Coordinates of C-alpha atoms in Angstrom, one line a residue:
X45 CA -18.7 17.0 4.6
X46 CA -20.8 14.4 5.0
X47 CA -21.4 13.8 1.4
X48 CA -18.3 12.8 0.1
X49 CA -16.7 11.0 3.7
X50 CA -18.7 7.9 4.0
X51 CA -16.7 7.1 0.6
X52 CA -13.6 7.8 1.8
X53 CA -11.2 4.7 2.7
X54 CA -7.4 4.0 3.1
X55 CA -4.4 1.8 2.2
X56 CA -2.3 0.4 5.2
X57 CA 0.4 -2.0 5.5
X58 CA 0.9 -4.0 8.2
X59 CA 4.7 -4.8 9.3
X60 CA 6.3 -7.3 11.3
X61 CA 5.8 -5.9 14.7
X62 CA 2.6 -7.4 16.2
X63 CA 1.0 -4.7 18.4
X64 CA 2.6 -2.0 17.3
X65 CA 1.0 -3.0 14.3
X66 CA -2.4 -3.5 16.2
X67 CA -2.1 0.0 18.3
X68 CA -1.6 1.7 14.8
X69 CA -5.0 1.4 13.5
X70 CA -6.7 2.1 15.8
X71 CA -5.6 5.3 16.7
X72 CA -6.1 6.0 13.1
X73 CA -9.7 5.6 13.5
X74 CA -9.6 7.6 17.2
X75 CA -7.6 10.2 15.1
X76 CA -10.0 9.9 11.2
X77 CA -13.8 10.2 13.2
X78 CA -12.3 12.8 15.8
X79 CA -11.4 15.2 13.7
X80 CA -14.0 14.4 10.8
X81 CA -16.1 14.9 13.9
X82 CA -14.9 17.9 15.5
X83 CA -12.6 19.9 13.2
X84 CA -15.0 19.0 9.7
X85 CA -18.2 19.1 11.4
X86 CA -20.2 15.6 10.4
X87 CA -22.4 14.0 11.2
X88 CA -23.8 11.4 9.7
X89 CA -22.0 8.3 11.7
X90 CA -20.5 6.6 8.5
X91 CA -18.6 9.2 7.8
X92 CA -16.9 8.6 12.0
X93 CA -15.5 5.0 9.9
X94 CA -12.1 4.9 9.1
X95 CA -12.8 2.1 6.3
X96 CA -8.7 0.3 5.5
X97 CA -7.5 -2.1 3.4
X98 CA -4.7 -3.9 4.6
X99 CA -1.3 -5.2 2.8
X100 CA 1.3 -7.4 4.8
X101 CA 4.5 -5.8 4.2
X102 CA 6.9 -7.1 1.5
X103 CA 9.5 -5.0 2.9
X104 CA 10.0 -8.2 5.5
X105 CA 10.1 -10.4 2.8
X106 CA 13.7 -12.1 3.0
X107 CA 15.1 -13.6 0.4
X108 CA 17.1 -16.3 2.9
X109 CA 15.1 -18.6 3.9
X110 CA 11.9 -18.4 1.8
X111 CA 9.4 -20.1 3.9
X112 CA 9.8 -18.4 7.2
X113 CA 7.7 -15.3 5.0
X114 CA 4.9 -17.6 5.6
X115 CA 4.9 -16.9 9.1
X116 CA 5.7 -13.1 9.3
X117 CA 2.8 -12.6 6.5
X118 CA 0.4 -14.9 8.9
X119 CA 1.1 -12.7 11.6
X120 CA 0.9 -9.4 9.6
X121 CA -2.5 -10.4 8.2
X122 CA -3.5 -10.9 12.7
X123 CA -2.3 -8.1 13.6
X124 CA -4.2 -6.3 10.9
X125 CA -7.6 -7.8 11.4
X126 CA -7.0 -7.3 14.9
X127 CA -6.9 -3.8 14.5
X128 CA -10.1 -4.0 12.2
X129 CA -9.1 -4.1 8.6
X130 CA -11.8 -4.4 5.9
X131 CA -10.0 -5.8 3.4
X132 CA -6.5 -7.6 3.5
X133 CA -3.6 -9.0 0.5
X134 CA -1.7 -11.6 2.1
X135 CA 2.2 -11.5 0.1
X136 CA 3.1 -14.5 -0.9
X137 CA 6.4 -16.1 0.5
X138 CA 8.0 -16.2 -3.0
X139 CA 8.3 -12.7 -3.7
X140 CA 11.3 -11.3 -2.5
X141 CA 12.4 -13.6 -5.3
X142 CA 10.1 -13.1 -8.5
X143 CA 6.6 -12.6 -9.3
X144 CA 4.7 -15.4 -7.3
X145 CA 3.8 -19.0 -8.5
X146 CA 0.6 -20.7 -8.2
X147 CA 1.3 -22.5 -5.4
X148 CA 2.5 -19.1 -3.2
X149 CA 0.1 -17.6 -4.0
X150 CA -2.4 -20.1 -2.8
X151 CA -0.7 -20.1 0.2
X152 CA -0.7 -16.8 0.6
X153 CA -4.6 -16.9 0.0
X154 CA -5.3 -19.9 2.2
X155 CA -3.3 -17.7 5.2
X156 CA -6.5 -15.2 5.3
X157 CA -8.9 -18.6 4.9
X158 CA -7.6 -20.0 8.3
X159 CA -7.8 -16.3 10.7
X160 CA -11.4 -16.0 9.1
X161 CA -12.5 -19.7 9.7
X162 CA -11.0 -21.1 12.1
X163 CA -9.1 -18.8 14.4
X164 CA -12.7 -16.9 15.0
X165 CA -10.8 -13.5 16.4
X166 CA -13.4 -11.7 12.9
X167 CA -16.6 -12.3 15.3
X168 CA -15.1 -9.4 17.4
X169 CA -15.1 -5.7 17.0
X170 CA -11.2 -4.3 18.3
X171 CA -10.9 -7.6 20.9
X172 CA -8.0 -6.1 22.6
X173 CA -9.9 -2.7 23.4
X174 CA -9.0 -2.7 27.7
X175 CA -6.2 -4.2 27.2
X176 CA -3.4 -2.2 29.4
X177 CA -0.7 -2.9 26.9
X178 CA -2.5 -2.2 23.5
X179 CA -4.4 0.6 24.9
X180 CA -1.1 2.8 26.5
X181 CA 0.3 2.0 23.2
X182 CA -2.5 2.9 20.8
X183 CA -2.2 6.4 23.2
X184 CA 1.4 6.7 22.5
X185 CA 1.0 6.1 18.6
X186 CA -1.7 8.9 18.7
X187 CA -0.4 11.3 20.7
X188 CA 3.2 10.5 18.3
X189 CA 0.8 10.8 14.9
X190 CA -0.8 14.8 16.2
X191 CA 3.5 15.1 16.7
X192 CA 3.3 14.7 13.3
X193 CA 0.4 16.7 11.9
X194 CA 1.1 19.9 14.1
X195 CA 4.7 19.5 12.3
X196 CA 3.3 19.6 9.4
X197 CA 0.8 22.5 9.5
X198 CA 4.2 24.5 11.3
X199 CA 6.0 23.9 7.5
X200 CA 2.8 24.9 6.0
X201 CA 0.8 21.6 5.0
X202 CA 1.3 18.3 3.7
X203 CA 1.8 20.4 0.4
X204 CA 4.4 22.5 1.2
X205 CA 6.2 19.6 3.4
X206 CA 6.7 16.8 0.9
X207 CA 7.8 19.4 -1.5
X208 CA 10.5 20.9 1.7
X209 CA 11.3 16.9 1.7
X210 CA 9.6 16.4 5.2
X211 CA 8.0 13.0 4.4
X212 CA 10.8 11.5 2.2
X213 CA 13.1 12.1 4.5
X214 CA 11.2 10.6 7.2
X215 CA 10.7 7.6 5.6
X216 CA 14.1 8.2 4.7
X217 CA 15.7 8.2 8.4
X218 CA 13.7 5.3 9.6
X219 CA 14.3 2.9 7.2
X220 CA 18.1 3.4 7.1
X221 CA 18.2 3.2 10.8
X222 CA 16.5 -0.2 10.3
X223 CA 18.5 -1.6 7.8
X224 CA 21.6 -0.7 10.8
X225 CA 20.2 -2.7 13.6
X226 CA 20.0 -4.6 11.4
X227 CA 23.3 -5.1 9.7
X228 CA 24.1 -4.4 13.6
X229 CA 22.5 -7.6 14.6
X230 CA 21.1 -5.3 17.1
X231 CA 17.4 -6.2 15.3
X232 CA 17.8 -10.2 14.1
X233 CA 15.5 -11.2 11.5
X234 CA 15.5 -14.7 11.2
X235 CA 17.7 -16.3 8.1
X236 CA 19.3 -13.6 7.7
X237 CA 21.7 -12.5 9.9
X238 CA 20.5 -15.1 12.7
X239 CA 19.9 -19.0 12.6
X240 CA 21.3 -19.2 9.2
X241 CA 22.0 -22.4 7.4
X242 CA 24.5 -23.4 4.9
X243 CA 23.1 -25.2 2.0
X244 CA 19.7 -23.8 2.0
X245 CA 18.3 -25.1 -0.8
X246 CA 16.1 -23.1 -3.7
X247 CA 13.0 -23.2 -3.9
X248 CA 11.1 -23.0 -7.9
X249 CA 10.8 -19.8 -8.4
X250 CA 7.9 -18.5 -11.4
X251 CA 9.1 -18.2 -14.6
X252 CA 6.8 -16.7 -17.5
X253 CA 6.7 -17.8 -21.0
X254 CA 8.0 -15.5 -23.2
X255 CA 5.1 -17.1 -25.5
X256 CA 3.2 -14.6 -23.6
X257 CA 5.0 -11.7 -24.5
X258 CA 4.6 -12.1 -28.6
X259 CA 0.8 -12.7 -27.5
X260 CA -0.1 -9.6 -26.1
X261 CA 2.2 -7.4 -28.6
X262 CA 0.0 -9.4 -31.0
X263 CA -3.1 -8.4 -29.7
X264 CA -2.2 -4.7 -28.8
X265 CA -1.2 -4.9 -32.7
X266 CA -4.3 -6.0 -33.4
X267 CA -5.9 -3.0 -31.8
X268 CA -4.0 -1.0 -33.4
X269 CA -4.9 -1.9 -36.7
X270 CA -9.2 -1.7 -36.3
X271 CA -8.9 1.7 -33.8
X272 CA -9.6 5.1 -35.7
X273 CA -6.1 6.7 -35.6
X274 CA -7.1 10.2 -35.6
X275 CA -10.1 9.5 -33.1
X276 CA -7.2 8.2 -30.6
X277 CA -4.6 11.0 -31.7
X278 CA -8.3 13.9 -31.2
X279 CA -8.7 12.2 -27.4
X280 CA -5.2 12.3 -27.1
X281 CA -5.2 15.9 -27.9
X282 CA -8.2 16.5 -25.5
X283 CA -6.6 14.7 -22.9
X284 CA -3.2 16.9 -23.2
X285 CA -6.0 20.3 -23.0
X286 CA -7.3 18.8 -19.9
X287 CA -4.8 18.1 -17.8
X288 CA -2.6 21.5 -19.0
X289 CA -5.5 23.9 -18.1
X290 CA -5.9 21.5 -14.4
X291 CA -9.5 20.0 -14.9
X292 CA -11.5 16.8 -14.5
X293 CA -9.0 14.0 -16.4
X294 CA -11.9 11.7 -15.6
X295 CA -14.1 11.9 -19.3
X296 CA -11.1 12.4 -21.6
X297 CA -9.3 9.5 -20.3
X298 CA -12.7 7.6 -20.8
X299 CA -12.7 8.7 -24.3
X300 CA -9.2 7.7 -24.7
X301 CA -10.1 4.0 -23.7
X302 CA -13.7 4.1 -25.6
X303 CA -11.1 4.7 -28.9
X304 CA -9.0 2.1 -28.0
X305 CA -6.0 3.9 -26.8
X306 CA -2.6 2.0 -25.0
X307 CA -2.3 2.7 -22.0
X308 CA 1.5 3.8 -22.4
X309 CA 0.1 6.2 -25.2
X310 CA -2.7 7.8 -22.1
X311 CA 0.4 8.3 -20.4
X312 CA 2.6 9.2 -22.4
X313 CA 0.6 11.9 -23.3
X314 CA -0.2 12.8 -19.4
X315 CA 3.4 12.9 -19.3
X316 CA 4.4 15.7 -22.0
X317 CA 1.9 17.9 -19.4
X318 CA 3.7 17.1 -16.4
X319 CA 6.6 15.5 -16.9
X320 CA 8.1 13.0 -15.2
X321 CA 8.6 13.0 -11.4
X322 CA 12.4 12.7 -10.2
X323 CA 12.7 12.2 -6.6
X324 CA 14.8 14.8 -5.0
X325 CA 18.3 13.6 -2.4
X326 CA 17.0 14.5 1.1
X327 CA 20.1 13.4 3.1

């Protein structure tokens, strides 16, 4: 396990419940270190270090009063940093409406830079360690996680649990409960079901120039004209064969790229083997 564990990393979401998010990262770090050491027998200390990237919660962004999203993203980013994330993506305030403008992206970047350069929170590892509330919440989060692990084991492992729609149902149930609380006014979302204002002005959103699409189509057509069609088809066939026989896809994917197969052609080839996933109803 020490041959590959130091290279593993995770992608986490940072939501708006400040202390809960911090506890989530801390609990995950504890669980990872313990399981790698005790269950999988890791001896390299680097294997015990849980590496993660965090992105602020797109689901928390609101189309109403979108400038409030700057505050939401700042709080979520700070929670991720205090929880110990190694890298961070901050969403732009207008992403509930459209792809972000340059100004919105700049504000998102500056949010990270203010946290990194002005607050001092990056100079201390686990700065909230020892806080009664944070430690207790971390314990509860860890205990709840192990409860899920036990349930998944009972179902026969994660693959079997997915086939039985267990994680999908848990996510759907939590999302439904959250939305019910918002709709009933039990959970206040500023600007959505509380502190609303009449006549709110519209912000400028990004508009994509249609000329960009025409240019991209032109570039694609030029590549298809220059490439060797037989070479493309041969490599796509090799990719389909590897997929059908459960072999490593990385090498045929690289060869397809070298032959200038398009992303769409590659995906279509894999689709012919694997089909298209259709999410099953979970309610």
